[in-house]
């Protein structure tokens, strides 16, 4: 069974284990603690860091978002499917995360010898390139050509084009990180000398022939570097061991319930997904039907409610329908592999297994009451506030109207902005740019006016003493770069931490 991990990356744990509960600001019923502010700032967008008072600027937008959340509740948006379904999914994800800590991380033990071995692996950096072939026959033929003296560089260059770049077929990493990211490749290159290649290695989408281009070691480390590498070694080895324990946990759970994908449901789902995301050429080439026969004759797959109630997968004495899948998928939006029919079919099936796995894991977590763990409740509430803000913001921005006549007036008013040299460009050439500029202008007007009104409606207070104390340790960063911390695993892949919306950078 392929790895279907439900666990967050170790680096996605809370930045502050023992939080400062001092209240920095109050917005109606919501409280913003020092820990809330610092964590949000640490993982937030970079535009506030360039401000001369970065922490105060960040707090301002946290306050704005809570004002929107209060108004969303007043408008009953907390009862919308958008908010309720996502809050539930985030609660499930938090409970499963706690299950991971209890049943997986708690079982990981490391010895000093293992840690020291991993420090040595972390000191060795390797540069790798690879050739890809979709089938074993093609890979074996390529390997045979190399064995007879063909140039790896020539074969490597032949596979490059506008989509397949050098960076997409090469990597520089440490031996330890390589073992974490792809243990099979790490084992395969362990006996290679520089310039040698591995035999074909089977991957999820085909076969790889990997060449060791370079290997270098940092023999001397100062104390701070050694401490840093040792910490990294502990984190990575913990992750490697935890992943293996997790695989066994998931495999045991899935084997116990023995899920079975039903052919009819799968074919209908595949057609439904194709109708939403595949090109017509691919649908025809892969012979994926666009209609199914009913008593009333052939019906388009996406228009029939009857199809949505078909059983997609059974496990034990239970089942999930196509409708269940669509609702589950709608808030996750996984990308399907469309490089070939086989890859597409495989990726659809993987998401079905993932849905069953998520359901079983969340049920296990809920049966143990892990959704009631204080940290899970607190994190779920943070996400609930964020979703309320997004729902209210979206509702406001839907009031913006755009028409050709409106764009014409806006263009005339700002015609000097749309020039090439001294010549004004006609609206038809710059319409998309004009539309974006107009929308952002209206967005600012709508949001700033709403914030002004909400400040009158809800009480906002800031503890200036606490804010000053926190601000003393944080300086502006004129050249701050954007970093996004993503949590790809779990039952709900998402941004790892709740923080302010980067879209506020447009509202200056």
Coordinates of C-alpha atoms in Angstrom, one line a residue:
X1 CA 0.0 0.0 0.0
X2 CA 1.4 3.4 -1.0
X3 CA 2.2 5.8 1.8
X4 CA -0.9 7.7 2.8
X5 CA 0.3 9.8 5.7
X6 CA -2.1 11.7 7.9
X7 CA 0.5 13.5 9.9
X8 CA 1.8 17.0 9.9
X9 CA 5.4 17.9 9.4
X10 CA 7.3 18.2 12.6
X11 CA 8.2 21.7 11.8
X12 CA 4.5 22.7 11.9
X13 CA 4.2 22.5 15.7
X14 CA 3.3 25.6 17.6
X15 CA 6.1 28.2 17.7
X16 CA 5.5 28.9 21.4
X17 CA 5.1 25.9 23.7
X18 CA 4.4 27.9 26.8
X19 CA 2.4 30.8 25.6
X20 CA 2.2 34.3 27.0
X21 CA -1.5 34.8 27.9
X22 CA -1.2 38.5 28.5
X23 CA -4.0 40.3 26.6
X24 CA -2.7 42.6 23.9
X25 CA -6.0 43.6 22.5
X26 CA -9.8 43.0 22.8
X27 CA -12.2 43.1 19.9
X28 CA -15.7 42.6 21.1
X29 CA -15.8 39.1 22.6
X30 CA -12.4 38.2 21.1
X31 CA -9.1 38.4 22.9
X32 CA -5.7 38.6 21.3
X33 CA -3.0 37.3 23.6
X34 CA 0.8 38.0 23.3
X35 CA 1.3 34.4 22.1
X36 CA -1.5 34.9 19.5
X37 CA 0.2 38.1 18.2
X38 CA 3.8 36.8 18.2
X39 CA 2.9 33.5 16.5
X40 CA 0.7 35.2 13.9
X41 CA 3.6 37.7 13.2
X42 CA 6.2 35.0 13.1
X43 CA 4.4 33.1 10.3
X44 CA 2.7 36.0 8.7
X45 CA 3.2 37.9 5.4
X46 CA 6.3 40.0 5.0
X47 CA 4.6 43.3 4.0
X48 CA 4.0 44.3 7.7
X49 CA 7.7 43.7 8.6
X50 CA 8.7 46.6 6.4
X51 CA 6.6 49.0 8.4
X52 CA 8.4 51.2 11.0
X53 CA 6.2 49.6 13.7
X54 CA 5.8 46.1 12.3
X55 CA 4.2 44.4 15.3
X56 CA 1.6 47.2 15.7
X57 CA 0.9 47.1 12.0
X58 CA 0.4 43.3 12.2
X59 CA -1.9 43.7 15.2
X60 CA -4.0 46.3 13.3
X61 CA -4.9 43.7 10.7
X62 CA -5.6 41.0 13.3
X63 CA -8.1 43.5 14.8
X64 CA -9.7 44.1 11.4
X65 CA -10.2 40.4 10.8
X66 CA -11.9 39.9 14.2
X67 CA -14.2 42.9 13.4
X68 CA -15.2 41.1 10.2
X69 CA -15.7 37.8 12.2
X70 CA -18.0 39.6 14.6
X71 CA -20.0 41.0 11.7
X72 CA -20.1 37.6 10.0
X73 CA -21.7 36.1 13.1
X74 CA -24.2 39.0 13.2
X75 CA -25.1 38.2 9.6
X76 CA -25.4 34.5 10.5
X77 CA -22.6 33.5 8.2
X78 CA -21.4 31.1 10.9
X79 CA -24.3 28.9 9.9
X80 CA -23.2 28.7 6.2
X81 CA -21.9 25.5 4.7
X82 CA -18.7 27.3 3.8
X83 CA -17.9 28.0 7.4
X84 CA -19.4 24.9 9.1
X85 CA -17.9 22.3 6.8
X86 CA -14.4 23.8 7.0
X87 CA -14.5 24.3 10.8
X88 CA -15.5 20.6 11.2
X89 CA -12.7 19.5 8.9
X90 CA -10.1 21.6 10.8
X91 CA -11.4 20.2 14.1
X92 CA -11.0 16.7 12.7
X93 CA -7.5 17.5 11.5
X94 CA -6.6 18.8 15.0
X95 CA -7.9 15.7 16.7
X96 CA -6.0 13.4 14.3
X97 CA -2.9 15.5 14.9
X98 CA -3.3 14.8 18.6
X99 CA -3.8 11.1 17.8
X100 CA -0.4 11.3 16.0
X101 CA 1.3 12.8 19.1
X102 CA -0.3 10.2 21.4
X103 CA 0.2 7.0 19.3
X104 CA 3.2 7.8 17.1
X105 CA 5.5 10.5 18.4
X106 CA 5.3 9.1 21.9
X107 CA 6.9 5.8 20.6
X108 CA 9.9 7.4 18.9
X109 CA 13.2 6.9 20.8
X110 CA 16.7 7.8 19.6
X111 CA 20.1 6.7 20.8
X112 CA 23.2 8.9 21.0
X113 CA 24.9 6.6 18.5
X114 CA 22.1 7.0 16.0
X115 CA 22.1 10.8 16.5
X116 CA 25.9 10.9 15.9
X117 CA 25.6 8.8 12.7
X118 CA 23.0 11.1 11.4
X119 CA 25.1 14.2 12.2
X120 CA 27.8 12.6 9.9
X121 CA 25.1 12.1 7.2
X122 CA 24.0 15.7 7.6
X123 CA 27.6 16.9 7.0
X124 CA 27.7 15.2 3.5
X125 CA 26.1 17.2 0.6
X126 CA 25.3 15.4 -2.6
X127 CA 24.3 16.7 -6.1
X128 CA 22.1 14.4 -8.1
X129 CA 20.6 14.4 -11.6
X130 CA 18.2 11.8 -13.0
X131 CA 16.7 10.5 -16.2
X132 CA 13.0 9.7 -16.2
X133 CA 11.2 7.0 -18.2
X134 CA 7.5 6.3 -17.8
X135 CA 7.8 2.5 -18.3
X136 CA 10.2 -0.3 -17.2
X137 CA 10.9 -1.3 -20.7
X138 CA 12.0 2.2 -21.6
X139 CA 14.0 2.6 -18.4
X140 CA 15.8 -0.8 -19.0
X141 CA 16.6 0.3 -22.5
X142 CA 18.0 3.6 -21.3
X143 CA 20.1 1.8 -18.7
X144 CA 21.5 -0.6 -21.4
X145 CA 22.5 2.4 -23.5
X146 CA 24.3 4.0 -20.6
X147 CA 26.1 0.6 -19.9
X148 CA 27.4 0.6 -23.4
X149 CA 29.0 4.0 -23.0
X150 CA 26.3 6.5 -23.9
X151 CA 26.8 10.0 -22.4
X152 CA 24.6 10.7 -19.4
X153 CA 24.8 14.4 -20.1
X154 CA 23.5 13.9 -23.7
X155 CA 20.6 11.8 -22.5
X156 CA 19.9 14.3 -19.7
X157 CA 19.8 17.2 -22.2
X158 CA 17.5 15.4 -24.5
X159 CA 14.7 15.2 -21.9
X160 CA 14.7 19.0 -21.2
X161 CA 12.2 21.3 -22.7
X162 CA 10.1 24.4 -21.7
X163 CA 8.4 22.3 -19.0
X164 CA 11.1 19.9 -17.9
X165 CA 13.9 22.0 -16.7
X166 CA 17.3 21.2 -15.2
X167 CA 16.0 22.2 -11.7
X168 CA 13.1 19.7 -12.0
X169 CA 15.5 16.8 -12.8
X170 CA 18.2 17.6 -10.2
X171 CA 18.7 18.3 -6.6
X172 CA 21.4 19.2 -4.1
X173 CA 20.8 18.0 -0.5
X174 CA 22.4 16.2 2.4
X175 CA 22.4 12.4 2.8
X176 CA 20.3 12.7 5.9
X177 CA 17.6 14.9 4.2
X178 CA 17.7 12.5 1.2
X179 CA 17.0 9.6 3.4
X180 CA 14.0 11.5 4.9
X181 CA 12.6 12.5 1.5
X182 CA 13.3 9.4 -0.5
X183 CA 14.8 6.4 1.4
X184 CA 14.9 4.3 -1.8
X185 CA 17.1 6.7 -3.6
X186 CA 19.3 7.3 -0.6
X187 CA 19.9 3.5 -0.3
X188 CA 20.5 3.2 -4.1
X189 CA 23.3 5.9 -4.2
X190 CA 25.0 4.7 -1.0
X191 CA 27.5 2.6 -2.9
X192 CA 28.1 4.9 -5.8
X193 CA 31.2 6.8 -6.7
X194 CA 31.0 10.3 -8.2
X195 CA 29.9 10.0 -11.8
X196 CA 28.2 6.6 -11.5
X197 CA 24.4 5.9 -12.0
X198 CA 21.9 3.7 -10.2
X199 CA 20.0 1.1 -12.1
X200 CA 16.3 2.1 -12.8
X201 CA 14.5 2.9 -9.6
X202 CA 10.7 2.5 -9.6
X203 CA 8.8 5.6 -8.5
X204 CA 5.1 6.5 -8.2
X205 CA 4.9 7.7 -11.8
X206 CA 7.6 5.8 -13.6
X207 CA 11.3 4.9 -13.4
X208 CA 14.4 6.9 -12.5
X209 CA 18.1 6.5 -13.3
X210 CA 20.0 8.7 -10.8
X211 CA 23.5 9.9 -11.2
X212 CA 25.8 11.0 -8.4
X213 CA 27.3 14.2 -9.8
X214 CA 29.1 15.4 -6.6
X215 CA 29.6 14.5 -3.0
X216 CA 31.4 16.8 -0.5
X217 CA 31.8 16.8 3.3
X218 CA 32.3 19.6 5.8
X219 CA 34.9 18.0 8.0
X220 CA 35.3 20.8 10.5
X221 CA 32.5 22.3 12.5
X222 CA 32.5 25.0 15.1
X223 CA 30.4 24.3 18.2
X224 CA 27.3 26.2 17.1
X225 CA 27.3 24.4 13.8
X226 CA 27.5 21.1 15.5
X227 CA 24.7 21.9 17.8
X228 CA 22.6 23.0 14.9
X229 CA 23.3 19.8 12.9
X230 CA 22.6 17.7 16.0
X231 CA 19.2 19.4 16.4
X232 CA 18.5 18.8 12.7
X233 CA 19.5 15.2 13.0
X234 CA 17.2 14.6 15.9
X235 CA 14.2 16.2 14.1
X236 CA 14.9 14.3 10.8
X237 CA 15.5 10.9 12.4
X238 CA 12.4 11.4 14.5
X239 CA 10.4 12.2 11.3
X240 CA 11.8 9.1 9.5
X241 CA 11.0 6.7 12.4
X242 CA 7.6 8.4 12.9
X243 CA 6.7 8.0 9.2
X244 CA 7.4 4.3 9.4
X245 CA 5.3 3.9 12.5
X246 CA 2.6 5.9 10.8
X247 CA 2.6 3.7 7.7
X248 CA 2.1 0.6 9.9
X249 CA -0.6 2.4 11.9
X250 CA -2.5 3.3 8.7
X251 CA -1.9 0.0 7.1
X252 CA -3.3 -1.9 10.1
X253 CA -6.4 0.4 10.3
X254 CA -7.1 0.1 6.5
X255 CA -6.6 -3.7 6.6
X256 CA -9.0 -4.0 9.5
X257 CA -11.8 -2.2 7.6
X258 CA -10.9 -3.6 4.2
X259 CA -12.2 -0.8 2.0
X260 CA -13.3 -1.8 -1.6
X261 CA -13.8 0.7 -4.4
X262 CA -17.0 -0.1 -6.4
X263 CA -16.4 -0.2 -10.1
X264 CA -19.6 1.6 -11.1
X265 CA -19.2 4.4 -8.6
X266 CA -15.5 4.8 -9.5
X267 CA -16.3 5.1 -13.3
X268 CA -19.0 7.7 -12.6
X269 CA -16.7 9.7 -10.3
X270 CA -13.8 9.5 -12.8
X271 CA -16.2 10.9 -15.5
X272 CA -17.4 13.6 -13.1
X273 CA -13.9 14.7 -12.4
X274 CA -13.0 14.6 -16.1
X275 CA -16.0 16.8 -16.9
X276 CA -14.8 19.4 -14.4
X277 CA -11.0 19.5 -15.1
X278 CA -9.9 17.6 -18.1
X279 CA -9.7 19.0 -21.6
X280 CA -12.1 17.7 -24.2
X281 CA -9.2 16.2 -26.2
X282 CA -8.0 14.2 -23.1
X283 CA -11.5 13.0 -22.4
X284 CA -11.9 11.7 -25.9
X285 CA -8.4 10.3 -26.1
X286 CA -8.8 8.4 -22.9
X287 CA -12.4 7.3 -23.8
X288 CA -13.9 8.7 -20.6
X289 CA -17.7 9.0 -21.1
X290 CA -19.4 12.3 -20.6
X291 CA -22.9 10.9 -20.3
X292 CA -24.5 7.8 -18.6
X293 CA -27.6 6.0 -19.6
X294 CA -30.7 6.4 -17.5
X295 CA -34.4 5.5 -17.9
X296 CA -34.8 8.9 -19.5
X297 CA -32.0 8.3 -21.9
X298 CA -28.3 9.5 -21.8
X299 CA -27.7 12.3 -19.2
X300 CA -24.7 14.6 -18.7
X301 CA -22.8 13.2 -15.8
X302 CA -22.6 16.5 -13.9
X303 CA -26.4 17.2 -14.1
X304 CA -27.8 14.1 -12.6
X305 CA -28.4 13.9 -8.8
X306 CA -29.1 10.2 -9.3
X307 CA -25.4 9.5 -10.0
X308 CA -24.2 11.3 -6.8
X309 CA -26.0 8.8 -4.6
X310 CA -24.1 5.8 -6.1
X311 CA -21.9 3.9 -3.7
X312 CA -18.2 4.7 -4.3
X313 CA -16.5 2.7 -1.7
X314 CA -17.5 0.2 1.0
X315 CA -15.6 -0.6 4.2
X316 CA -17.0 -3.1 6.8
X317 CA -20.7 -2.7 6.8
X318 CA -20.6 1.0 5.8
X319 CA -20.2 2.9 2.5
X320 CA -19.5 6.3 1.1
X321 CA -21.2 7.8 -2.0
X322 CA -20.0 9.9 -4.8
X323 CA -21.7 12.8 -3.1
X324 CA -19.7 12.2 0.1
X325 CA -16.5 12.3 -2.0
X326 CA -17.4 15.5 -3.7
X327 CA -18.2 17.3 -0.4
X328 CA -14.9 15.9 1.0
X329 CA -12.9 16.9 -2.0
X330 CA -14.5 20.3 -2.4
X331 CA -12.7 21.8 0.6
X332 CA -9.3 20.1 -0.1
X333 CA -9.0 20.5 -3.9
X334 CA -6.2 17.9 -4.5
X335 CA -4.5 18.1 -7.9
X336 CA -4.9 15.1 -10.1
X337 CA -2.0 13.8 -12.2
X338 CA -3.1 14.2 -15.9
X339 CA 0.2 13.2 -17.5
X340 CA -1.3 10.0 -18.7
X341 CA -4.5 7.9 -18.4
X342 CA -2.8 5.5 -16.0
X343 CA -1.5 8.4 -13.9
X344 CA -5.0 10.0 -13.8
X345 CA -6.7 6.8 -12.8
X346 CA -4.2 6.2 -10.1
X347 CA -4.4 9.7 -8.6
X348 CA -8.2 9.5 -8.5
X349 CA -8.0 6.1 -6.6
X350 CA -5.5 7.5 -4.2
X351 CA -7.8 10.3 -3.2
X352 CA -10.6 7.8 -2.6
X353 CA -8.3 5.8 -0.3
X354 CA -7.3 9.1 1.4
X355 CA -11.0 9.9 2.0
X356 CA -11.6 6.6 3.7
X357 CA -8.4 6.9 5.7
X358 CA -9.3 10.4 6.9
X359 CA -12.7 9.2 8.0
X360 CA -11.3 6.2 9.9
X361 CA -8.6 8.3 11.6
X362 CA -10.9 11.1 12.6
X363 CA -13.4 8.5 14.0
X364 CA -10.7 7.0 16.1
X365 CA -9.6 10.4 17.4
X366 CA -13.2 11.4 18.2
X367 CA -13.9 8.1 20.0
X368 CA -11.0 8.9 22.3
X369 CA -12.3 12.4 22.9
X370 CA -9.3 14.1 21.3
X371 CA -11.4 16.8 19.9
X372 CA -11.9 18.0 23.5
X373 CA -8.2 18.5 24.1
X374 CA -7.7 22.2 25.0
X375 CA -5.0 22.8 22.3
X376 CA -7.4 21.3 19.7
X377 CA -10.3 23.5 20.9
X378 CA -8.1 26.6 20.8
X379 CA -6.7 26.0 17.3
X380 CA -10.1 25.2 16.0
X381 CA -11.4 28.4 17.4
X382 CA -8.6 30.4 15.7
X383 CA -9.5 28.8 12.3
X384 CA -13.2 29.5 12.9
X385 CA -12.5 33.2 13.4
X386 CA -10.4 33.1 10.2
X387 CA -13.1 31.5 8.2
X388 CA -15.7 34.0 9.5
X389 CA -13.5 36.8 8.4
X390 CA -13.1 35.3 4.9
X391 CA -16.9 34.7 4.6
X392 CA -17.7 38.3 5.6
X393 CA -15.0 39.8 3.3
X394 CA -16.2 37.7 0.4
X395 CA -19.8 38.8 1.0
X396 CA -18.7 42.5 1.0
X397 CA -16.6 42.1 -2.2
X398 CA -19.5 40.5 -4.0
X399 CA -21.2 43.9 -3.9
X400 CA -18.6 45.4 -6.3
X401 CA -20.1 45.7 -9.7
X402 CA -18.1 45.9 -12.9
X403 CA -19.3 46.7 -16.4
X404 CA -17.8 47.9 -19.7
X405 CA -19.2 51.4 -19.1
X406 CA -17.7 51.5 -15.6
X407 CA -14.3 50.4 -16.9
X408 CA -14.5 53.0 -19.7
X409 CA -15.0 55.8 -17.2
X410 CA -12.2 54.4 -15.0
X411 CA -9.8 54.1 -17.9
X412 CA -10.5 57.7 -19.0
X413 CA -9.8 59.0 -15.5
X414 CA -6.5 57.1 -15.3
X415 CA -5.5 57.1 -19.0
X416 CA -2.0 58.3 -18.2
X417 CA -1.2 55.1 -16.4
X418 CA -1.8 53.0 -19.5
X419 CA 0.9 54.3 -21.9
X420 CA 3.7 52.9 -24.0
X421 CA 6.2 55.8 -24.2
X422 CA 4.1 58.8 -24.8
X423 CA 1.2 57.0 -26.5
X424 CA -1.9 55.9 -24.6
X425 CA -2.8 52.3 -25.2
X426 CA -6.4 51.6 -26.2
X427 CA -8.7 50.1 -23.6
X428 CA -9.0 46.9 -25.5
X429 CA -5.3 46.2 -25.2
X430 CA -5.1 46.9 -21.4
X431 CA -8.6 45.8 -20.4
X432 CA -7.5 43.1 -18.0
X433 CA -5.0 45.5 -16.3
X434 CA -7.7 48.2 -16.0
X435 CA -10.2 45.7 -14.6
X436 CA -7.7 44.6 -11.9
X437 CA -6.8 48.2 -11.0
X438 CA -10.4 49.2 -10.7
X439 CA -11.3 46.1 -8.7
X440 CA -8.5 46.8 -6.2
X441 CA -9.5 50.4 -5.9
X442 CA -13.1 49.4 -5.1
X443 CA -11.9 46.7 -2.7
X444 CA -10.0 49.3 -0.7
X445 CA -12.9 51.6 -0.6
X446 CA -15.4 48.9 0.5
X447 CA -13.2 47.4 3.1
X448 CA -11.9 50.7 4.6
X449 CA -15.5 52.1 4.8
X450 CA -16.7 48.8 6.5
X451 CA -13.8 48.9 9.0
X452 CA -14.7 52.5 9.9
X453 CA -18.3 51.5 10.5
X454 CA -17.4 48.3 12.5
X455 CA -15.1 50.3 14.8
X456 CA -18.2 52.3 15.8
X457 CA -20.3 49.1 16.3
X458 CA -17.8 47.0 18.3
X459 CA -15.5 47.9 21.2
X460 CA -11.8 47.7 20.4
X461 CA -9.1 48.2 23.0
X462 CA -5.3 47.8 22.9
X463 CA -3.1 47.2 26.0
X464 CA -0.4 49.7 25.0
X465 CA 2.0 48.6 27.8
X466 CA 2.0 45.0 26.7
X467 CA 2.3 46.0 23.0
X468 CA 5.3 48.2 23.7
X469 CA 7.1 45.5 25.6
X470 CA 6.6 43.0 22.8
X471 CA 7.5 45.6 20.1
X472 CA 10.8 46.4 21.8
X473 CA 12.1 42.9 20.7
X474 CA 11.0 43.2 17.0
X475 CA 12.6 45.6 14.5
X476 CA 11.5 46.5 11.0
X477 CA 12.9 44.4 8.1
X478 CA 13.1 46.6 5.0
X479 CA 14.0 43.7 2.8
X480 CA 11.8 41.0 4.4
X481 CA 11.0 38.1 2.0
X482 CA 7.8 36.2 1.7
X483 CA 7.7 32.8 3.2
X484 CA 4.6 30.5 3.4
X485 CA 4.5 27.7 6.0
X486 CA 2.4 24.9 4.5
X487 CA 1.1 21.8 6.2
X488 CA 0.8 19.3 3.3
X489 CA -0.1 16.3 5.4
X490 CA -3.0 15.6 7.8
X491 CA -6.7 15.2 7.0
X492 CA -6.9 18.8 5.8
X493 CA -3.8 20.1 3.9
X494 CA -3.5 23.8 4.4
X495 CA -1.4 26.8 5.5
X496 CA 0.2 25.6 8.8
X497 CA -0.7 28.6 11.0
X498 CA -3.5 31.1 11.2
X499 CA -2.1 34.5 10.4
X500 CA -3.3 37.7 8.7
X501 CA -4.4 37.7 5.1
X502 CA -1.7 38.8 2.7
X503 CA -4.4 40.6 0.7
X504 CA -4.3 43.4 3.3
X505 CA -1.1 44.5 1.6
X506 CA -3.3 46.1 -1.1
X507 CA -5.2 48.1 1.5
X508 CA -2.7 50.8 2.5

